[in-house]
Coordinates of C-alpha atoms in Angstrom, one line a residue:
Chain A
M66 CA -54.3 -64.7 16.0
A67 CA -50.7 -64.1 15.6
H68 CA -49.6 -66.3 13.3
R69 CA -46.2 -67.3 14.2
F70 CA -44.4 -69.8 11.7
L71 CA -41.0 -71.6 12.8
A72 CA -37.9 -70.4 11.7
S73 CA -36.3 -71.1 8.5
T74 CA -34.0 -73.8 8.8
P75 CA -30.3 -74.2 8.7
L76 CA -29.5 -74.8 4.9
L77 CA -28.0 -78.3 4.7
R78 CA -24.0 -78.2 3.6
T79 CA -23.3 -78.9 0.4
S80 CA -22.0 -82.2 -0.6
L81 CA -20.4 -83.8 -3.5
S82 CA -23.3 -84.9 -5.9
L83 CA -23.7 -88.9 -5.8
T84 CA -22.1 -89.0 -9.4
A85 CA -19.6 -86.8 -8.4
R86 CA -18.2 -89.1 -5.5
A87 CA -19.0 -92.4 -7.7
R88 CA -16.6 -90.8 -10.5
A89 CA -13.7 -89.3 -8.0
A90 CA -14.0 -93.6 -6.6
V91 CA -14.0 -95.3 -9.6
P92 CA -11.2 -95.7 -12.7
A93 CA -12.8 -94.4 -16.0
Q94 CA -12.8 -96.7 -18.0
Y95 CA -15.7 -98.4 -15.3
A96 CA -17.0 -95.3 -14.9
N97 CA -20.6 -95.9 -16.1
Y98 CA -20.6 -99.9 -13.9
V99 CA -23.2 -99.7 -10.8
T100 CA -20.2 -100.2 -8.4
A101 CA -21.3 -101.5 -4.6
S102 CA -19.3 -98.5 -4.0
A103 CA -22.4 -96.6 -5.2
V104 CA -24.5 -98.5 -3.8
V105 CA -23.3 -97.8 -0.7
M106 CA -22.4 -93.8 -0.6
A107 CA -26.5 -93.8 -2.4
G108 CA -27.6 -95.8 1.1
G109 CA -25.7 -93.1 2.5
K110 CA -27.2 -90.4 1.6
A111 CA -30.4 -91.5 2.1
K112 CA -29.4 -91.6 5.6
K113 CA -28.0 -88.1 5.4
A114 CA -31.7 -86.9 3.8
A115 CA -33.4 -87.5 6.6
P116 CA -35.0 -85.1 8.3
K117 CA -33.5 -82.8 10.9
I118 CA -34.6 -81.7 13.7
K119 CA -35.5 -77.9 13.5
A120 CA -34.0 -75.2 15.9
Q121 CA -36.3 -73.6 17.5
S122 CA -35.5 -69.9 18.3
N123 CA -36.0 -69.6 22.0
S124 CA -39.0 -66.6 21.8
F125 CA -41.8 -69.6 20.7
R126 CA -40.2 -71.8 23.7
K127 CA -40.8 -69.3 26.1
K128 CA -44.2 -68.3 25.2
K129 CA -45.8 -71.9 24.1
G130 CA -44.7 -73.1 27.7
A131 CA -43.7 -76.4 29.3
D132 CA -46.0 -78.7 27.3
D133 CA -44.2 -78.1 24.2
D134 CA -42.0 -81.0 24.5
K135 CA -44.2 -83.1 25.3
G136 CA -46.7 -82.5 23.0
E137 CA -45.9 -84.6 19.4
S138 CA -46.1 -82.5 16.1
G139 CA -49.5 -81.5 15.4
S140 CA -52.2 -83.6 13.7
G141 CA -52.3 -84.6 10.1
G142 CA -54.8 -82.7 8.1
A143 CA -54.0 -79.4 5.6
T144 CA -57.6 -77.7 7.2
R145 CA -56.8 -77.9 10.7
L146 CA -54.1 -75.7 12.5
N147 CA -50.8 -77.2 13.7
E148 CA -51.9 -77.5 17.5
K149 CA -48.1 -77.3 18.1
Y150 CA -47.4 -73.8 16.2
Y151 CA -51.3 -72.4 16.6
K152 CA -52.8 -71.3 19.5
P153 CA -56.3 -71.2 20.3
S154 CA -57.7 -68.2 21.6
V155 CA -59.6 -69.0 24.6
P156 CA -63.1 -68.0 25.2
V157 CA -64.5 -65.2 27.1
K158 CA -67.3 -64.9 29.1
V159 CA -69.1 -62.1 28.3
E160 CA -73.1 -61.1 29.1
E161 CA -75.7 -61.8 27.4
F162 CA -77.0 -58.7 25.1
L163 CA -80.9 -58.8 25.9
P164 CA -82.7 -55.2 25.0
S165 CA -82.4 -55.3 29.4
T166 CA -77.9 -54.4 28.2
A167 CA -78.8 -52.6 24.9
T168 CA -78.2 -49.1 26.5
K169 CA -76.3 -46.5 26.9
E170 CA -74.4 -47.9 30.5
H171 CA -73.1 -50.1 28.7
V172 CA -72.2 -49.1 25.5
G173 CA -68.0 -50.4 25.3
Q174 CA -68.5 -54.0 27.1
V175 CA -68.6 -57.0 24.3
L176 CA -71.5 -58.7 24.8
G177 CA -71.9 -62.0 23.8
F178 CA -76.1 -63.9 21.6
P179 CA -77.7 -65.1 24.0
S180 CA -78.2 -68.4 24.7
T181 CA -82.2 -69.0 23.2
V182 CA -80.6 -66.5 20.2
V183 CA -77.4 -67.7 19.1
P184 CA -79.4 -71.8 17.9
A185 CA -82.2 -69.0 15.2
L186 CA -79.2 -67.3 14.1
A187 CA -76.9 -71.1 13.6
Q188 CA -79.8 -71.7 11.2
T189 CA -78.7 -69.0 9.1
A190 CA -74.9 -67.9 8.8
Y191 CA -73.2 -64.5 9.8
P192 CA -72.0 -62.7 7.3
T193 CA -68.8 -63.6 6.0
L194 CA -66.0 -61.3 7.5
L195 CA -67.6 -61.6 10.5
S196 CA -67.7 -65.5 10.4
E197 CA -64.4 -65.6 10.9
Q198 CA -63.8 -63.1 14.3
F199 CA -66.3 -66.0 15.7
E200 CA -64.1 -68.6 14.9
L201 CA -61.6 -66.9 15.6
I202 CA -63.1 -65.8 19.7
K203 CA -66.0 -68.2 20.1
P204 CA -68.2 -67.3 21.7
A205 CA -69.7 -65.6 19.5
A206 CA -69.8 -61.9 21.1
L207 CA -69.9 -57.6 19.4
V208 CA -69.9 -54.5 21.6
V209 CA -72.5 -52.7 22.4
R210 CA -71.9 -49.3 21.0
D211 CA -73.3 -45.3 20.7
S212 CA -75.0 -46.6 17.1
T213 CA -76.0 -49.6 18.6
V214 CA -78.6 -48.2 21.3
S215 CA -79.8 -45.3 19.0
F216 CA -80.4 -47.3 16.4
L217 CA -82.1 -50.4 18.7
E218 CA -84.3 -47.4 20.0
K219 CA -85.6 -47.1 16.4
V220 CA -86.4 -49.7 15.9
D221 CA -88.6 -50.2 18.9
K222 CA -90.0 -47.0 18.0
A223 CA -91.2 -48.8 14.8
M224 CA -92.6 -52.0 16.7
K225 CA -96.1 -50.6 16.6
T226 CA -96.3 -49.2 12.2
P227 CA -95.9 -50.3 10.5
S228 CA -93.2 -51.6 8.5
A229 CA -93.9 -48.9 5.0
Q230 CA -92.9 -46.2 7.0
S231 CA -89.7 -47.8 8.6
R232 CA -87.1 -48.4 5.5
I233 CA -83.6 -48.2 6.5
V234 CA -80.7 -49.2 4.5
L235 CA -77.3 -48.9 6.8
T236 CA -74.4 -47.2 5.1
G237 CA -70.7 -47.0 6.3
E238 CA -67.5 -47.5 4.8
A239 CA -66.5 -50.7 4.9
G240 CA -65.1 -52.6 7.3
S241 CA -67.4 -50.0 10.0
G242 CA -69.8 -52.5 11.8
K243 CA -72.5 -52.1 9.3
S244 CA -72.8 -55.9 9.3
A245 CA -72.4 -56.5 13.4
L246 CA -75.5 -53.6 13.9
L247 CA -78.1 -55.7 11.7
L248 CA -77.2 -59.3 13.5
Q249 CA -77.3 -57.0 16.9
T250 CA -80.8 -55.8 15.5
V251 CA -81.7 -59.6 14.9
S252 CA -80.8 -60.1 18.1
H253 CA -82.2 -57.9 19.6
C254 CA -85.4 -58.1 18.1
L255 CA -85.2 -62.7 18.4
S256 CA -85.6 -61.3 22.0
A257 CA -87.8 -59.4 22.3
G258 CA -91.0 -61.9 20.2
W259 CA -90.8 -60.0 16.9
I260 CA -91.0 -62.4 13.8
V261 CA -87.3 -62.8 12.3
I262 CA -87.0 -63.5 8.6
Y263 CA -82.9 -62.4 8.6
V264 CA -81.0 -63.0 5.0
P265 CA -77.0 -62.7 6.1
K266 CA -76.1 -62.5 2.2
A267 CA -78.0 -61.5 -0.3
T268 CA -75.5 -61.8 -3.3
T269 CA -75.9 -65.6 -3.1
W270 CA -79.8 -64.9 -4.3
M271 CA -78.6 -62.9 -7.6
N272 CA -74.8 -64.9 -8.7
S273 CA -76.8 -67.4 -10.6
S274 CA -75.6 -70.5 -8.1
F275 CA -79.4 -70.8 -7.5
A276 CA -81.7 -72.7 -10.1
Y277 CA -84.1 -71.0 -11.6
N278 CA -87.6 -71.9 -13.7
K279 CA -89.4 -69.5 -16.1
V280 CA -92.8 -69.0 -15.3
A281 CA -95.7 -70.0 -18.2
N282 CA -96.7 -66.7 -19.5
T283 CA -94.5 -64.0 -17.8
T284 CA -91.4 -62.8 -17.2
S285 CA -90.8 -63.9 -13.8
F286 CA -88.4 -67.1 -13.0
V287 CA -89.0 -69.0 -9.7
Q288 CA -86.7 -69.7 -7.9
P289 CA -88.0 -73.6 -5.7
L290 CA -85.4 -74.4 -4.1
L291 CA -83.9 -71.5 -3.2
A292 CA -87.4 -70.4 -2.0
S293 CA -87.8 -73.8 -0.3
N294 CA -84.2 -73.1 2.0
L295 CA -85.4 -69.6 2.9
V296 CA -89.4 -71.6 4.2
G297 CA -87.0 -73.6 5.7
Q298 CA -84.7 -71.4 7.8
I299 CA -87.3 -68.7 8.7
Q300 CA -89.3 -71.8 9.5
N301 CA -86.5 -72.9 12.3
V302 CA -85.7 -69.3 13.1
N303 CA -89.0 -68.5 14.5
K304 CA -90.1 -72.4 15.8
S305 CA -92.7 -71.2 19.0
I306 CA -93.7 -67.8 17.5
L307 CA -95.0 -69.0 14.2
D308 CA -98.1 -71.4 16.5
K309 CA -99.5 -69.0 17.3
I310 CA -100.3 -67.3 14.4
T311 CA -103.1 -68.7 12.0
T312 CA -104.6 -68.2 8.5
S313 CA -106.9 -66.2 7.6
E314 CA -108.3 -68.1 4.7
T315 CA -108.7 -70.9 2.7
A316 CA -105.8 -70.6 -0.3
T317 CA -103.5 -73.2 -2.6
V318 CA -100.2 -72.8 -2.4
G319 CA -98.9 -75.1 -5.3
R320 CA -100.3 -78.4 -5.7
H321 CA -101.8 -78.4 -1.8
E322 CA -104.5 -77.2 -0.3
V323 CA -104.3 -75.0 3.1
E324 CA -107.5 -75.0 4.7
K325 CA -108.0 -72.1 7.2
G326 CA -106.4 -71.6 10.6
T327 CA -103.5 -74.0 10.0
K328 CA -100.7 -72.5 12.1
L329 CA -97.7 -71.3 9.9
S330 CA -95.6 -73.2 11.1
A331 CA -96.9 -76.5 9.1
L332 CA -97.8 -73.6 6.2
L333 CA -94.0 -73.4 6.2
E334 CA -93.2 -77.5 6.4
V335 CA -95.1 -77.5 2.9
G336 CA -93.0 -75.3 1.3
V337 CA -89.9 -78.4 3.0
K338 CA -91.3 -80.2 1.6
D339 CA -91.9 -79.5 -2.2
Q340 CA -89.5 -76.8 -3.5
F341 CA -92.4 -76.2 -6.4
A342 CA -94.7 -74.5 -4.0
A343 CA -92.3 -72.3 -1.8
Q344 CA -92.6 -69.6 -3.1
D345 CA -96.3 -69.8 -3.1
V346 CA -95.7 -70.8 0.4
M347 CA -93.4 -67.6 1.1
E348 CA -96.3 -65.3 -0.3
L349 CA -99.0 -66.3 1.3
F350 CA -96.7 -66.4 4.8
M351 CA -95.5 -62.6 4.0
K352 CA -98.9 -61.6 3.5
E353 CA -100.2 -63.2 6.7
I354 CA -98.0 -62.1 8.8
G355 CA -98.1 -58.5 7.2
A356 CA -101.6 -58.7 8.9
Q357 CA -101.4 -59.1 11.8
K358 CA -101.1 -57.0 14.1
D359 CA -99.8 -58.3 17.5
I360 CA -96.6 -59.7 16.4
P361 CA -93.7 -56.6 14.4
T362 CA -92.4 -58.9 11.9
L363 CA -88.4 -57.6 10.7
V364 CA -86.9 -58.2 7.6
A365 CA -83.6 -58.3 8.2
V366 CA -81.1 -57.7 4.4
D367 CA -77.8 -57.7 4.6
E368 CA -75.6 -57.5 0.7
V369 CA -78.9 -55.6 -0.3
N370 CA -76.5 -53.7 -3.1
S371 CA -77.3 -56.8 -5.2
L372 CA -81.2 -56.5 -4.8
F373 CA -80.4 -52.9 -6.4
R374 CA -78.5 -53.7 -9.3
P375 CA -78.8 -56.7 -12.4
T376 CA -78.4 -60.3 -11.6
Q377 CA -76.6 -62.9 -12.7
Y378 CA -79.2 -65.0 -13.9
L379 CA -80.0 -64.7 -17.6
S380 CA -83.3 -64.2 -20.3
Q381 CA -84.3 -67.0 -22.6
D382 CA -82.7 -63.7 -25.5
G383 CA -79.3 -63.5 -23.4
K384 CA -80.2 -60.4 -21.1
E385 CA -79.4 -60.1 -17.3
L386 CA -82.2 -60.1 -15.2
D387 CA -83.0 -57.4 -13.1
P388 CA -84.2 -59.3 -9.8
E389 CA -87.4 -57.7 -9.9
H390 CA -88.0 -60.9 -12.2
L391 CA -87.0 -63.2 -9.8
K392 CA -90.6 -63.7 -8.1
L393 CA -88.9 -64.3 -4.6
S394 CA -86.5 -61.3 -4.8
K395 CA -89.5 -59.0 -5.5
L396 CA -91.5 -60.3 -3.0
F397 CA -88.6 -59.1 -0.5
L398 CA -87.8 -55.8 -3.1
N399 CA -92.0 -54.9 -3.1
Y400 CA -91.7 -55.2 1.1
I401 CA -88.4 -52.3 0.6
S402 CA -89.2 -50.0 -0.9
G403 CA -93.2 -49.9 1.0
K404 CA -95.6 -51.5 -1.6
S405 CA -96.1 -53.8 0.3
T406 CA -96.5 -53.8 4.0
F407 CA -96.2 -55.0 7.8
K408 CA -98.8 -53.7 10.0
H409 CA -96.1 -53.4 12.4
G410 CA -92.9 -54.1 11.8
A411 CA -89.5 -53.1 10.6
I412 CA -86.7 -53.8 7.2
V413 CA -83.2 -52.7 8.1
A414 CA -81.0 -53.8 5.3
A415 CA -77.2 -53.4 5.4
T416 CA -75.6 -52.5 1.9
S417 CA -72.2 -54.5 1.6
D418 CA -68.2 -53.3 0.3
T419 CA -67.6 -57.0 0.2
L420 CA -67.4 -57.4 -3.7
L421 CA -66.9 -54.5 -5.8
A422 CA -68.6 -55.8 -8.6
N423 CA -72.0 -56.3 -6.5
K424 CA -72.0 -52.6 -5.7
S425 CA -75.1 -50.1 -6.9
E426 CA -74.7 -47.9 -8.0
V427 CA -78.4 -46.2 -8.4
L428 CA -78.8 -47.2 -4.3
E429 CA -75.7 -45.2 -3.6
V430 CA -76.5 -41.8 -5.1
T431 CA -79.7 -42.4 -3.8
L432 CA -79.3 -42.4 -0.7
G433 CA -77.1 -40.1 -0.7
V434 CA -74.2 -42.3 -0.1
K435 CA -72.6 -41.3 -3.6
E436 CA -72.1 -38.5 -6.3
V437 CA -71.9 -39.0 -9.9
S438 CA -72.3 -36.5 -12.6
P439 CA -76.2 -35.3 -13.5
Y440 CA -75.4 -36.8 -17.2
K441 CA -75.1 -40.6 -16.1
R442 CA -78.3 -43.0 -16.7
L443 CA -79.0 -44.8 -13.9
S444 CA -80.9 -47.8 -14.7
Q445 CA -84.5 -46.6 -14.4
T446 CA -85.8 -50.4 -14.0
I447 CA -84.4 -49.9 -10.3
L448 CA -84.4 -46.6 -9.5
P449 CA -88.1 -46.9 -8.9
W450 CA -87.2 -49.7 -6.1
T451 CA -85.1 -47.1 -4.2
Q452 CA -87.3 -44.2 -3.0
G453 CA -88.5 -43.3 0.2
L454 CA -85.5 -45.7 2.0
T455 CA -83.6 -44.3 4.7
S456 CA -79.4 -43.7 5.7
V457 CA -78.3 -44.9 8.8
E458 CA -74.5 -44.3 8.7
V459 CA -72.9 -46.3 10.7
P460 CA -69.2 -44.9 11.9
N461 CA -66.3 -45.8 12.7
Y462 CA -64.9 -47.3 16.3
T463 CA -65.2 -44.3 19.3
R464 CA -61.8 -44.7 21.7
E465 CA -64.1 -45.8 24.3
E466 CA -66.1 -48.4 21.7
A467 CA -62.7 -49.4 21.2
K468 CA -61.6 -49.3 24.7
G469 CA -63.6 -52.4 25.2
V470 CA -63.0 -54.7 22.1
F471 CA -59.2 -54.5 23.2
D472 CA -59.6 -55.2 26.2
Y473 CA -62.1 -58.0 24.8
Y474 CA -59.0 -59.7 22.2
K475 CA -56.9 -59.3 25.3
K476 CA -58.8 -61.3 27.3
A477 CA -59.7 -63.3 24.8
N478 CA -55.6 -64.0 24.2
I479 CA -55.2 -63.4 19.9
F480 CA -52.0 -61.2 21.3
F481 CA -49.8 -61.4 23.3
D482 CA -47.9 -58.8 24.0
A483 CA -48.7 -56.5 26.7
A484 CA -52.3 -54.6 27.1
S485 CA -51.2 -51.5 27.4
E486 CA -52.3 -47.4 26.5
P487 CA -50.2 -46.6 23.6
L488 CA -50.1 -50.4 22.0
F489 CA -54.3 -49.3 22.5
L490 CA -53.4 -46.2 21.1
N491 CA -51.3 -47.4 18.1
K492 CA -54.3 -50.0 17.2
F493 CA -56.5 -47.2 17.3
I494 CA -55.0 -44.8 15.5
T495 CA -53.6 -46.9 12.7
S496 CA -56.8 -48.6 12.2
N497 CA -58.5 -45.0 12.5
G498 CA -61.2 -47.0 14.1
N499 CA -61.9 -48.4 12.2
P500 CA -63.2 -51.7 13.8
R501 CA -62.4 -54.2 10.7
K502 CA -59.2 -52.5 10.4
F503 CA -58.2 -52.7 14.3
F504 CA -59.6 -56.1 14.3
T505 CA -57.3 -57.0 11.8
A506 CA -54.7 -54.9 13.7
C507 CA -54.9 -56.6 16.7
A508 CA -55.4 -60.3 15.5
K509 CA -52.8 -60.2 13.5
G510 CA -50.4 -57.2 13.9
I511 CA -50.4 -55.3 10.6
Chain B
M159 CA -71.0 -89.8 -18.0
L160 CA -73.5 -88.4 -19.5
H161 CA -73.0 -89.1 -23.1
L162 CA -74.4 -86.8 -25.3
L163 CA -75.0 -86.9 -29.1
G164 CA -71.6 -88.9 -29.6
V165 CA -69.6 -86.7 -26.9
N166 CA -68.7 -87.7 -23.1
L167 CA -69.4 -85.2 -20.7
P168 CA -68.3 -85.5 -17.4
D169 CA -70.4 -85.2 -14.4
Q170 CA -68.6 -82.6 -12.7
K171 CA -68.1 -80.4 -15.0
L172 CA -70.6 -77.3 -14.7
V173 CA -72.6 -77.2 -18.2
Q174 CA -71.8 -73.9 -19.2
Y175 CA -67.4 -74.8 -19.8
A176 CA -68.9 -78.5 -20.7
L177 CA -71.1 -77.8 -23.9
P178 CA -68.2 -76.2 -25.3
L179 CA -66.9 -79.4 -25.5
F180 CA -68.6 -80.0 -28.5
Y181 CA -67.2 -79.6 -32.2
G182 CA -68.8 -76.0 -32.4
I183 CA -70.0 -74.9 -29.3
G184 CA -67.8 -72.1 -27.7
Q185 CA -68.3 -69.7 -25.0
K186 CA -70.7 -67.7 -26.4
T187 CA -73.1 -70.5 -28.0
A188 CA -72.6 -72.3 -24.4
L189 CA -74.1 -69.2 -22.7
K190 CA -76.9 -68.7 -24.7
V191 CA -77.6 -72.2 -24.7
L192 CA -78.0 -71.9 -20.9
A193 CA -80.0 -68.3 -21.2
T194 CA -82.7 -70.2 -23.5
L195 CA -82.9 -73.5 -21.7
S196 CA -83.0 -71.6 -18.1
I197 CA -80.2 -73.3 -16.4
H198 CA -77.8 -70.9 -13.1
K199 CA -74.8 -70.8 -14.6
T200 CA -73.5 -72.7 -11.4
C201 CA -75.3 -75.7 -12.6
K202 CA -73.7 -78.2 -13.0
I203 CA -74.0 -81.7 -15.4
A204 CA -74.7 -83.7 -12.5
D205 CA -77.1 -81.6 -11.7
L206 CA -79.2 -81.6 -14.9
S207 CA -82.5 -82.6 -14.2
E208 CA -83.7 -86.0 -17.4
P209 CA -86.4 -83.0 -18.9
Q210 CA -83.5 -81.1 -19.0
V211 CA -81.1 -82.8 -21.0
N212 CA -84.2 -84.2 -23.5
Q213 CA -84.0 -80.3 -23.5
L214 CA -80.2 -80.4 -23.9
S215 CA -80.0 -82.6 -26.3
T216 CA -83.3 -80.9 -29.0
L217 CA -81.4 -78.0 -28.8
L218 CA -78.2 -79.6 -29.6
S219 CA -79.3 -81.8 -32.1
D220 CA -81.1 -78.6 -34.3
M221 CA -77.7 -76.6 -33.8
K222 CA -74.5 -77.5 -37.2
I223 CA -72.3 -79.0 -34.8
E224 CA -69.7 -82.2 -35.0
S225 CA -70.1 -83.8 -37.9
D226 CA -72.3 -82.0 -39.3
L227 CA -70.3 -79.2 -39.2
R228 CA -67.1 -80.4 -40.1
K229 CA -68.5 -82.1 -43.7
Q230 CA -69.6 -78.5 -44.0
I231 CA -66.3 -77.2 -43.6
R232 CA -64.6 -79.4 -45.2
A233 CA -67.3 -79.1 -48.7
N234 CA -66.8 -75.4 -49.0
I235 CA -62.8 -75.6 -48.8
M236 CA -63.5 -78.8 -51.2
H237 CA -65.4 -76.8 -53.5
H238 CA -62.1 -73.9 -53.6
R239 CA -60.5 -76.4 -54.6
S240 CA -62.5 -78.3 -57.3
I241 CA -63.3 -74.7 -59.3
G242 CA -59.3 -74.3 -59.0
S243 CA -59.3 -71.3 -57.6
Y244 CA -56.2 -69.8 -55.7
V245 CA -57.9 -70.5 -51.7
G246 CA -58.1 -73.9 -53.1
R247 CA -54.5 -74.1 -54.3
R248 CA -53.4 -72.5 -51.5
H249 CA -54.8 -75.1 -49.4
A250 CA -53.7 -78.0 -50.8
M251 CA -50.4 -76.7 -50.5
G252 CA -51.0 -76.7 -47.0
L253 CA -49.6 -72.6 -47.3
P254 CA -51.5 -69.0 -46.0
V255 CA -54.7 -68.6 -48.1
R256 CA -55.4 -65.0 -47.1
G257 CA -52.2 -63.0 -48.9
Q258 CA -50.4 -63.0 -45.5
N259 CA -46.4 -63.3 -46.3
T260 CA -44.9 -66.2 -46.7
K261 CA -40.6 -65.1 -46.2
N262 CA -41.1 -65.4 -42.8
N263 CA -44.2 -66.9 -40.4
A264 CA -46.1 -69.2 -41.6
K265 CA -46.1 -71.5 -39.6
T266 CA -49.4 -72.2 -38.6
A267 CA -50.9 -72.0 -41.8
R268 CA -48.1 -74.7 -43.1
R269 CA -49.0 -77.1 -40.0
L270 CA -52.4 -76.6 -40.4
N271 CA -54.4 -75.4 -43.4
G272 CA -53.8 -78.6 -45.5
R273 CA -55.4 -80.6 -42.6
W274 CA -58.9 -80.5 -44.5
L275 CA -58.2 -81.7 -47.7
K276 CA -55.8 -84.4 -46.2
A277 CA -59.3 -86.0 -44.7
E278 CA -60.7 -86.2 -48.1
K279 CA -58.3 -88.1 -49.6
R280 CA -58.4 -90.2 -46.9
E281 CA -62.0 -90.9 -47.4
Y282 CA -61.6 -92.3 -50.6
S283 CA -59.5 -95.0 -49.8
S284 CA -56.6 -95.6 -52.1
S285 CA -58.5 -98.7 -54.6
T286 CA -60.6 -95.9 -55.4
R287 CA -57.8 -93.3 -56.5
S288 CA -56.7 -95.1 -59.1
I289 CA -60.4 -95.7 -61.0
I290 CA -61.3 -92.4 -59.8
P291 CA -59.6 -89.4 -62.4
S292 CA -57.6 -87.3 -60.2
T293 CA -59.6 -83.5 -60.8
D294 CA -55.9 -82.2 -60.6
S295 CA -54.1 -80.7 -64.1
P296 CA -51.0 -82.5 -63.9
F297 CA -48.5 -79.2 -62.6
E298 CA -50.9 -79.7 -59.3
S299 CA -51.1 -83.6 -59.1
F300 CA -46.7 -83.4 -59.0
F301 CA -47.2 -80.5 -56.2
N302 CA -49.8 -82.4 -54.2
R303 CA -48.3 -86.3 -54.2
K304 CA -46.4 -87.6 -51.3
W305 CA -42.6 -87.9 -52.7
F306 CA -41.0 -89.2 -48.9

């Protein structure tokens, strides 16, 4: 948003202080007494200190329009933006991003998430920096890129193959559109009727923000509340599809017995209600959806680099736990590394450069993104989990894609200069086509 | 407000930063306690369950903290005093103990060093002081008395 602040108020005229004036008016021997004149002058000064009408510069007035004078000054509340000075963006009408519209003809067009998909995505929350963009410009929409089209073709091919053969990690520089591409994949698969397990922030699993308990006689730890939350999210995202699949045999989850033929949505309900059974529910659920061939499964994990470095949890000895010691993370790592597989499905993950502390050197070296000295010893406990991953690099915008996004930003009214070729070139070249930098250049003028 | 072993722990404080409120627990020991009890770092005092609070209480009571620790420290310094060592004398005079220079810069020592012995003296009331014979030599009792 173009943040425009009010021009600075003119400085108040420096005047004699109250005491100076009092001293001038009153004889020396009465200098310490409170005189009537002092009281009157104090009252006068208070009136003078009342807020002056702030001068507004002309350029602001022109852009805001006629209703400026009518409107009251912005409502209180520290978090709400003052409507007088911050203009909200205009919602833009966009077509839906469907499997039929994610084609080469639509490259450069900004398409919104379909109405069937939006409630599902609302369950899991968007990635952090993308959500800021979506807050600004409603409805949430992403541009169709060349990389989107080619990647979705790849994912569609994976529909009929085991997930162990399609374990892809999206890599690229910071702000190049990895999380956005992952979101588009999730939307595509939801529209196509896959079972989708979307984890927008894997970092929250590892940063010691959820309670954890040791499992007796093992070196593993369970995160009951986290597992329960995840089970609830999966249930809400895939409600209708999960009614079609049933369990293949009787099983025990925690303190509950699950009979053969229970619908998977009912199984997940057990995990939602009893957080201490949630881990077992999750494991059984993944086994069941992996065993059936009718409906493919997509596991989409963002910020996957946090799964390949030591967590912030501590073992009872005070040492940092590895992700394989946390049962939920280990479950996902099994599928990501190919140790467990869905009969039909794909695993897509995206790295994140958001926090430098969360970077995983092991992952970057194995994917070939980074080179380190051969003498550097990589973690031997984490290295085996990174074998067999394919890396797909997400490039910066091409000119065509950037043009489409630029037109969209103009329609959404997040910048007020006239949309011209020189302006577009300015933004495109200064940001080098990097999507995040391009957005910042357009929205904040930097 | 969780009242544990004589210390009030505010509910909204993270356990990691509430434990150092105990005398004898610093940041490292607090983390060790969290690790032993498998409490996550963003856990607040209000989030602790009843069994966790009991475990915490048991663990802390096994450690030397609060009054036990203070007694030990006092006893150590009193030991030096009673055997008449240099260390004891320096504590008594409120001067640096470990061989620091006093020409300039002995401010912290002057402020802090006498306090364990004063606490010891405060424990014995003034009525008993005259009965118990002083262990100081006349020279030292001259210096140790509060003249003004």
